[in-house]
């Protein structure tokens, strides 16, 4: 989302607050695709600090993810708030496009012209906010390890859905199954 800053960029101390609505492309996330049907909405405050602009943004939305247990798609509410600095110009040769302000510890991006773009910072912060192990619900029953049926929809017919194989138990089972060759 591009924001016009022509009204505050010329004078130190100027400030404005704007409403945001940002549509995002799907993001590759932990081997799956996070999708965003609806735009993220929220507000941003932008200050002219003299040699840079400071943006403080807070947005909410939701990501469509695959549950790690049942593989079903579900919506995960996502809330992000972040600070980002924008310096007019381009990064020096060989310098990264996104840097860190050593004094404030904030992320610094560059902009040219009269617009800053919050899409990349928002996307990066959403990635940080997504759960490492997405679950459609805390007590998702997952899939039957035997027939693959979704156990959230009820018992599966194959009758072997409780044969959850714990890898540690599997080793034990194997040991027990070994023929008793000593006798
Ligand atoms: Zn699930
Ligand atoms: Zn089954």
PDB file of C-alpha atoms and ligand atoms in Angstrom:
ATOM      1  CA  UNK A   1       0.000   0.000   0.000  1.00  0.00           C
ATOM      2  CA  UNK A   2       1.442   3.329  -1.120  1.00  0.00           C
ATOM      3  CA  UNK A   3       1.018   6.379   1.060  1.00  0.00           C
ATOM      4  CA  UNK A   4       1.419   9.919  -0.180  1.00  0.00           C
ATOM      5  CA  UNK A   5       3.804  11.793   2.117  1.00  0.00           C
ATOM      6  CA  UNK A   6       4.218  14.934   0.011  1.00  0.00           C
ATOM      7  CA  UNK A   7       2.280  16.931   2.626  1.00  0.00           C
ATOM      8  CA  UNK A   8       4.671  16.121   5.480  1.00  0.00           C
ATOM      9  CA  UNK A   9       8.023  15.314   3.919  1.00  0.00           C
ATOM     10  CA  UNK A  10       9.264  18.894   3.531  1.00  0.00           C
ATOM     11  CA  UNK A  11       9.125  20.040   7.133  1.00  0.00           C
ATOM     12  CA  UNK A  12      10.566  18.440  10.253  1.00  0.00           C
ATOM     13  CA  UNK A  13       7.948  17.828  12.913  1.00  0.00           C
ATOM     14  CA  UNK A  14       4.979  17.411  10.602  1.00  0.00           C
ATOM     15  CA  UNK A  15       2.795  14.462  11.344  1.00  0.00           C
ATOM     16  CA  UNK A  16      -0.232  12.716   9.994  1.00  0.00           C
ATOM     17  CA  UNK A  17      -2.427   9.789  10.765  1.00  0.00           C
ATOM     18  CA  UNK A  18      -4.091   7.702   8.102  1.00  0.00           C
ATOM     19  CA  UNK A  19      -6.387   4.722   7.840  1.00  0.00           C
ATOM     20  CA  UNK A  20      -4.947   1.694   6.108  1.00  0.00           C
ATOM     21  CA  UNK A  21      -6.453  -1.062   4.031  1.00  0.00           C
ATOM     22  CA  UNK A  22      -3.835  -3.332   2.524  1.00  0.00           C
ATOM     23  CA  UNK A  23      -4.445  -6.285   0.236  1.00  0.00           C
ATOM     24  CA  UNK A  24      -1.705  -8.873   0.240  1.00  0.00           C
ATOM     25  CA  UNK A  25      -0.573 -11.537  -2.176  1.00  0.00           C
ATOM     26  CA  UNK A  26      -0.240 -15.073  -0.788  1.00  0.00           C
ATOM     27  CA  UNK A  27       2.948 -15.655   1.193  1.00  0.00           C
ATOM     28  CA  UNK A  28       5.066 -18.790   1.198  1.00  0.00           C
ATOM     29  CA  UNK A  29       5.152 -19.824   4.834  1.00  0.00           C
ATOM     30  CA  UNK A  30       6.637 -22.949   6.428  1.00  0.00           C
ATOM     31  CA  UNK A  31       6.122 -25.119   3.357  1.00  0.00           C
ATOM     32  CA  UNK A  32       2.593 -23.925   2.722  1.00  0.00           C
ATOM     33  CA  UNK A  33       0.794 -20.897   1.370  1.00  0.00           C
ATOM     34  CA  UNK A  34      -0.735 -18.290   3.630  1.00  0.00           C
ATOM     35  CA  UNK A  35      -3.583 -16.519   1.827  1.00  0.00           C
ATOM     36  CA  UNK A  36      -5.360 -13.289   2.592  1.00  0.00           C
ATOM     37  CA  UNK A  37      -8.910 -12.990   1.284  1.00  0.00           C
ATOM     38  CA  UNK A  38      -9.590  -9.674   2.897  1.00  0.00           C
ATOM     39  CA  UNK A  39      -7.391  -6.628   3.260  1.00  0.00           C
ATOM     40  CA  UNK A  40      -5.608  -5.913   6.513  1.00  0.00           C
ATOM     41  CA  UNK A  41      -7.002  -2.766   8.097  1.00  0.00           C
ATOM     42  CA  UNK A  42      -5.712  -0.395  10.714  1.00  0.00           C
ATOM     43  CA  UNK A  43      -3.972   2.935  11.097  1.00  0.00           C
ATOM     44  CA  UNK A  44      -0.542   4.436  10.632  1.00  0.00           C
ATOM     45  CA  UNK A  45       0.980   7.500  12.225  1.00  0.00           C
ATOM     46  CA  UNK A  46       3.756   9.119  10.259  1.00  0.00           C
ATOM     47  CA  UNK A  47       6.207  11.661  11.673  1.00  0.00           C
ATOM     48  CA  UNK A  48       8.802  13.684   9.862  1.00  0.00           C
ATOM     49  CA  UNK A  49      11.955  13.302  11.983  1.00  0.00           C
ATOM     50  CA  UNK A  50      14.047  15.507   9.731  1.00  0.00           C
ATOM     51  CA  UNK A  51      16.316  13.133   7.901  1.00  0.00           C
ATOM     52  CA  UNK A  52      13.708  10.383   7.877  1.00  0.00           C
ATOM     53  CA  UNK A  53      10.066   9.499   8.297  1.00  0.00           C
ATOM     54  CA  UNK A  54       8.913   7.333  11.165  1.00  0.00           C
ATOM     55  CA  UNK A  55       5.867   5.155  10.612  1.00  0.00           C
ATOM     56  CA  UNK A  56       4.047   3.459  13.457  1.00  0.00           C
ATOM     57  CA  UNK A  57       1.444   1.106  12.117  1.00  0.00           C
ATOM     58  CA  UNK A  58      -1.059  -1.267  13.686  1.00  0.00           C
ATOM     59  CA  UNK A  59      -3.233  -3.562  11.620  1.00  0.00           C
ATOM     60  CA  UNK A  60      -5.476  -6.571  12.015  1.00  0.00           C
ATOM     61  CA  UNK A  61      -6.617  -9.177   9.557  1.00  0.00           C
ATOM     62  CA  UNK A  62      -6.648 -12.887   9.079  1.00  0.00           C
ATOM     63  CA  UNK A  63      -4.583 -15.453   7.258  1.00  0.00           C
ATOM     64  CA  UNK A  64      -5.946 -18.598   5.676  1.00  0.00           C
ATOM     65  CA  UNK A  65      -3.600 -21.447   6.614  1.00  0.00           C
ATOM     66  CA  UNK A  66      -3.506 -25.235   6.519  1.00  0.00           C
ATOM     67  CA  UNK A  67      -3.902 -26.934   9.889  1.00  0.00           C
ATOM     68  CA  UNK A  68      -0.802 -28.943  10.783  1.00  0.00           C
ATOM     69  CA  UNK A  69      -2.913 -31.858  12.048  1.00  0.00           C
ATOM     70  CA  UNK A  70      -5.974 -32.230   9.806  1.00  0.00           C
ATOM     71  CA  UNK A  71      -4.571 -30.302   6.821  1.00  0.00           C
ATOM     72  CA  UNK A  72      -7.870 -28.401   6.550  1.00  0.00           C
ATOM     73  CA  UNK A  73      -7.810 -24.724   5.637  1.00  0.00           C
ATOM     74  CA  UNK A  74      -8.811 -22.366   8.409  1.00  0.00           C
ATOM     75  CA  UNK A  75      -8.569 -18.664   9.256  1.00  0.00           C
ATOM     76  CA  UNK A  76      -6.035 -17.470  11.771  1.00  0.00           C
ATOM     77  CA  UNK A  77      -6.607 -13.976  13.200  1.00  0.00           C
ATOM     78  CA  UNK A  78      -3.467 -11.887  12.855  1.00  0.00           C
ATOM     79  CA  UNK A  79      -2.574  -8.692  14.662  1.00  0.00           C
ATOM     80  CA  UNK A  80       0.575  -6.741  13.900  1.00  0.00           C
ATOM     81  CA  UNK A  81       2.057  -3.468  15.019  1.00  0.00           C
ATOM     82  CA  UNK A  82       5.411  -2.210  13.910  1.00  0.00           C
ATOM     83  CA  UNK A  83       7.692   0.791  13.566  1.00  0.00           C
ATOM     84  CA  UNK A  84       9.496   1.442  10.339  1.00  0.00           C
ATOM     85  CA  UNK A  85      11.718   4.293   9.210  1.00  0.00           C
ATOM     86  CA  UNK A  86      11.838   5.559   5.654  1.00  0.00           C
ATOM     87  CA  UNK A  87      14.811   7.459   4.281  1.00  0.00           C
ATOM     88  CA  UNK A  88      14.471   9.328   1.022  1.00  0.00           C
ATOM     89  CA  UNK A  89      16.835   8.129  -1.664  1.00  0.00           C
ATOM     90  CA  UNK A  90      18.322   4.796  -2.597  1.00  0.00           C
ATOM     91  CA  UNK A  91      20.558   2.443  -0.642  1.00  0.00           C
ATOM     92  CA  UNK A  92      24.267   2.929  -1.400  1.00  0.00           C
ATOM     93  CA  UNK A  93      25.880   0.623  -3.874  1.00  0.00           C
ATOM     94  CA  UNK A  94      26.120  -2.900  -2.460  1.00  0.00           C
ATOM     95  CA  UNK A  95      23.976  -1.941   0.524  1.00  0.00           C
ATOM     96  CA  UNK A  96      20.810  -3.874   1.370  1.00  0.00           C
ATOM     97  CA  UNK A  97      17.450  -2.295   0.543  1.00  0.00           C
ATOM     98  CA  UNK A  98      16.310  -2.775   4.119  1.00  0.00           C
ATOM     99  CA  UNK A  99      18.659  -1.783   6.903  1.00  0.00           C
ATOM    100  CA  UNK A 100      18.625  -1.244  10.634  1.00  0.00           C
ATOM    101  CA  UNK A 101      18.889   2.092  12.399  1.00  0.00           C
ATOM    102  CA  UNK A 102      21.702   1.501  14.870  1.00  0.00           C
ATOM    103  CA  UNK A 103      20.363   4.041  17.367  1.00  0.00           C
ATOM    104  CA  UNK A 104      16.698   3.121  17.404  1.00  0.00           C
ATOM    105  CA  UNK A 105      17.002  -0.527  16.321  1.00  0.00           C
ATOM    106  CA  UNK A 106      14.185   0.109  13.858  1.00  0.00           C
ATOM    107  CA  UNK A 107      14.055  -1.248  10.352  1.00  0.00           C
ATOM    108  CA  UNK A 108      14.911   1.337   7.717  1.00  0.00           C
ATOM    109  CA  UNK A 109      13.577   1.259   4.162  1.00  0.00           C
ATOM    110  CA  UNK A 110      14.160   3.699   1.342  1.00  0.00           C
ATOM    111  CA  UNK A 111      11.710   5.630  -0.770  1.00  0.00           C
ATOM    112  CA  UNK A 112      11.862   7.940  -3.728  1.00  0.00           C
ATOM    113  CA  UNK A 113       9.312  10.493  -4.861  1.00  0.00           C
ATOM    114  CA  UNK A 114       6.322  11.319  -2.697  1.00  0.00           C
ATOM    115  CA  UNK A 115       5.182   7.864  -1.656  1.00  0.00           C
ATOM    116  CA  UNK A 116       6.240   5.265   0.853  1.00  0.00           C
ATOM    117  CA  UNK A 117       5.120   1.660   0.513  1.00  0.00           C
ATOM    118  CA  UNK A 118       4.037  -0.237   3.607  1.00  0.00           C
ATOM    119  CA  UNK A 119       3.369  -3.542   1.852  1.00  0.00           C
ATOM    120  CA  UNK A 120       6.777  -5.132   2.436  1.00  0.00           C
ATOM    121  CA  UNK A 121       7.078  -4.143   6.099  1.00  0.00           C
ATOM    122  CA  UNK A 122       3.538  -5.376   6.696  1.00  0.00           C
ATOM    123  CA  UNK A 123       4.215  -8.683   4.974  1.00  0.00           C
ATOM    124  CA  UNK A 124       7.438  -9.203   6.955  1.00  0.00           C
ATOM    125  CA  UNK A 125       5.650  -8.515  10.227  1.00  0.00           C
ATOM    126  CA  UNK A 126       2.760 -10.813   9.368  1.00  0.00           C
ATOM    127  CA  UNK A 127       5.256 -13.598   8.683  1.00  0.00           C
ATOM    128  CA  UNK A 128       6.694 -13.090  12.155  1.00  0.00           C
ATOM    129  CA  UNK A 129       3.208 -13.155  13.691  1.00  0.00           C
ATOM    130  CA  UNK A 130       2.006 -16.383  12.058  1.00  0.00           C
ATOM    131  CA  UNK A 131       2.037 -19.489  14.286  1.00  0.00           C
ATOM    132  CA  UNK A 132       4.940 -21.896  13.826  1.00  0.00           C
ATOM    133  CA  UNK A 133       2.511 -24.795  14.164  1.00  0.00           C
ATOM    134  CA  UNK A 134      -0.813 -23.731  12.663  1.00  0.00           C
ATOM    135  CA  UNK A 135      -3.796 -25.483  14.259  1.00  0.00           C
ATOM    136  CA  UNK A 136      -7.440 -25.033  13.240  1.00  0.00           C
ATOM    137  CA  UNK A 137      -8.310 -25.536  16.910  1.00  0.00           C
ATOM    138  CA  UNK A 138      -6.394 -26.497  20.048  1.00  0.00           C
ATOM    139  CA  UNK A 139      -8.140 -29.857  20.148  1.00  0.00           C
ATOM    140  CA  UNK A 140      -8.066 -30.671  16.464  1.00  0.00           C
ATOM    141  CA  UNK A 141      -8.321 -34.471  16.213  1.00  0.00           C
ATOM    142  CA  UNK A 142      -6.246 -34.652  13.062  1.00  0.00           C
ATOM    143  CA  UNK A 143      -6.429 -37.425  10.491  1.00  0.00           C
ATOM    144  CA  UNK A 144      -6.693 -41.154  11.089  1.00  0.00           C
ATOM    145  CA  UNK A 145      -3.151 -42.478  10.704  1.00  0.00           C
ATOM    146  CA  UNK A 146      -4.570 -45.597   9.115  1.00  0.00           C
ATOM    147  CA  UNK A 147      -7.257 -44.503   6.642  1.00  0.00           C
ATOM    148  CA  UNK A 148      -6.646 -40.776   6.499  1.00  0.00           C
ATOM    149  CA  UNK A 149     -10.204 -39.734   7.398  1.00  0.00           C
ATOM    150  CA  UNK A 150     -10.694 -36.405   9.137  1.00  0.00           C
ATOM    151  CA  UNK A 151     -11.411 -37.388  12.744  1.00  0.00           C
ATOM    152  CA  UNK A 152     -12.953 -33.988  13.483  1.00  0.00           C
ATOM    153  CA  UNK A 153     -15.963 -35.222  11.515  1.00  0.00           C
ATOM    154  CA  UNK A 154     -16.416 -38.240  13.753  1.00  0.00           C
ATOM    155  CA  UNK A 155     -14.930 -41.709  14.095  1.00  0.00           C
ATOM    156  CA  UNK A 156     -13.634 -43.079  10.819  1.00  0.00           C
ATOM    157  CA  UNK A 157     -15.029 -46.475  10.031  1.00  0.00           C
ATOM    158  CA  UNK A 158     -11.717 -48.287   9.825  1.00  0.00           C
ATOM    159  CA  UNK A 159     -11.684 -48.672  13.591  1.00  0.00           C
ATOM    160  CA  UNK A 160      -7.975 -48.118  13.859  1.00  0.00           C
ATOM    161  CA  UNK A 161      -7.911 -44.383  14.355  1.00  0.00           C
ATOM    162  CA  UNK A 162      -6.524 -44.681  17.877  1.00  0.00           C
ATOM    163  CA  UNK A 163      -3.394 -46.370  16.644  1.00  0.00           C
ATOM    164  CA  UNK A 164      -1.554 -43.128  16.993  1.00  0.00           C
ATOM    165  CA  UNK A 165       2.025 -44.133  16.546  1.00  0.00           C
ATOM    166  CA  UNK A 166       4.301 -42.311  18.905  1.00  0.00           C
ATOM    167  CA  UNK A 167       7.782 -42.688  17.379  1.00  0.00           C
ATOM    168  CA  UNK A 168       9.250 -43.592  20.781  1.00  0.00           C
ATOM    169  CA  UNK A 169       6.608 -46.259  21.343  1.00  0.00           C
ATOM    170  CA  UNK A 170       7.144 -47.570  17.834  1.00  0.00           C
ATOM    171  CA  UNK A 171      10.756 -48.325  18.686  1.00  0.00           C
ATOM    172  CA  UNK A 172       9.625 -50.119  21.818  1.00  0.00           C
ATOM    173  CA  UNK A 173       7.038 -52.122  19.903  1.00  0.00           C
ATOM    174  CA  UNK A 174       9.693 -53.175  17.448  1.00  0.00           C
ATOM    175  CA  UNK A 175      11.911 -54.337  20.267  1.00  0.00           C
ATOM    176  CA  UNK A 176       9.109 -56.336  21.819  1.00  0.00           C
ATOM    177  CA  UNK A 177       8.253 -57.885  18.514  1.00  0.00           C
ATOM    178  CA  UNK A 178      11.802 -59.208  18.007  1.00  0.00           C
ATOM    179  CA  UNK A 179      11.833 -63.010  18.220  1.00  0.00           C
ATOM    180  CA  UNK A 180      13.102 -64.261  21.522  1.00  0.00           C
ATOM    181  CA  UNK A 181      16.214 -65.898  20.154  1.00  0.00           C
ATOM    182  CA  UNK A 182      18.039 -66.368  23.443  1.00  0.00           C
ATOM    183  CA  UNK A 183      15.998 -69.287  24.676  1.00  0.00           C
TER     184      UNK A 183
HETATM  185 ZN1  LIG B   1      -7.131 -29.198  12.213  1.00  0.00          ZN
HETATM  186 ZN1  LIG B   2      -9.382 -44.765  10.025  1.00  0.00          ZN
END
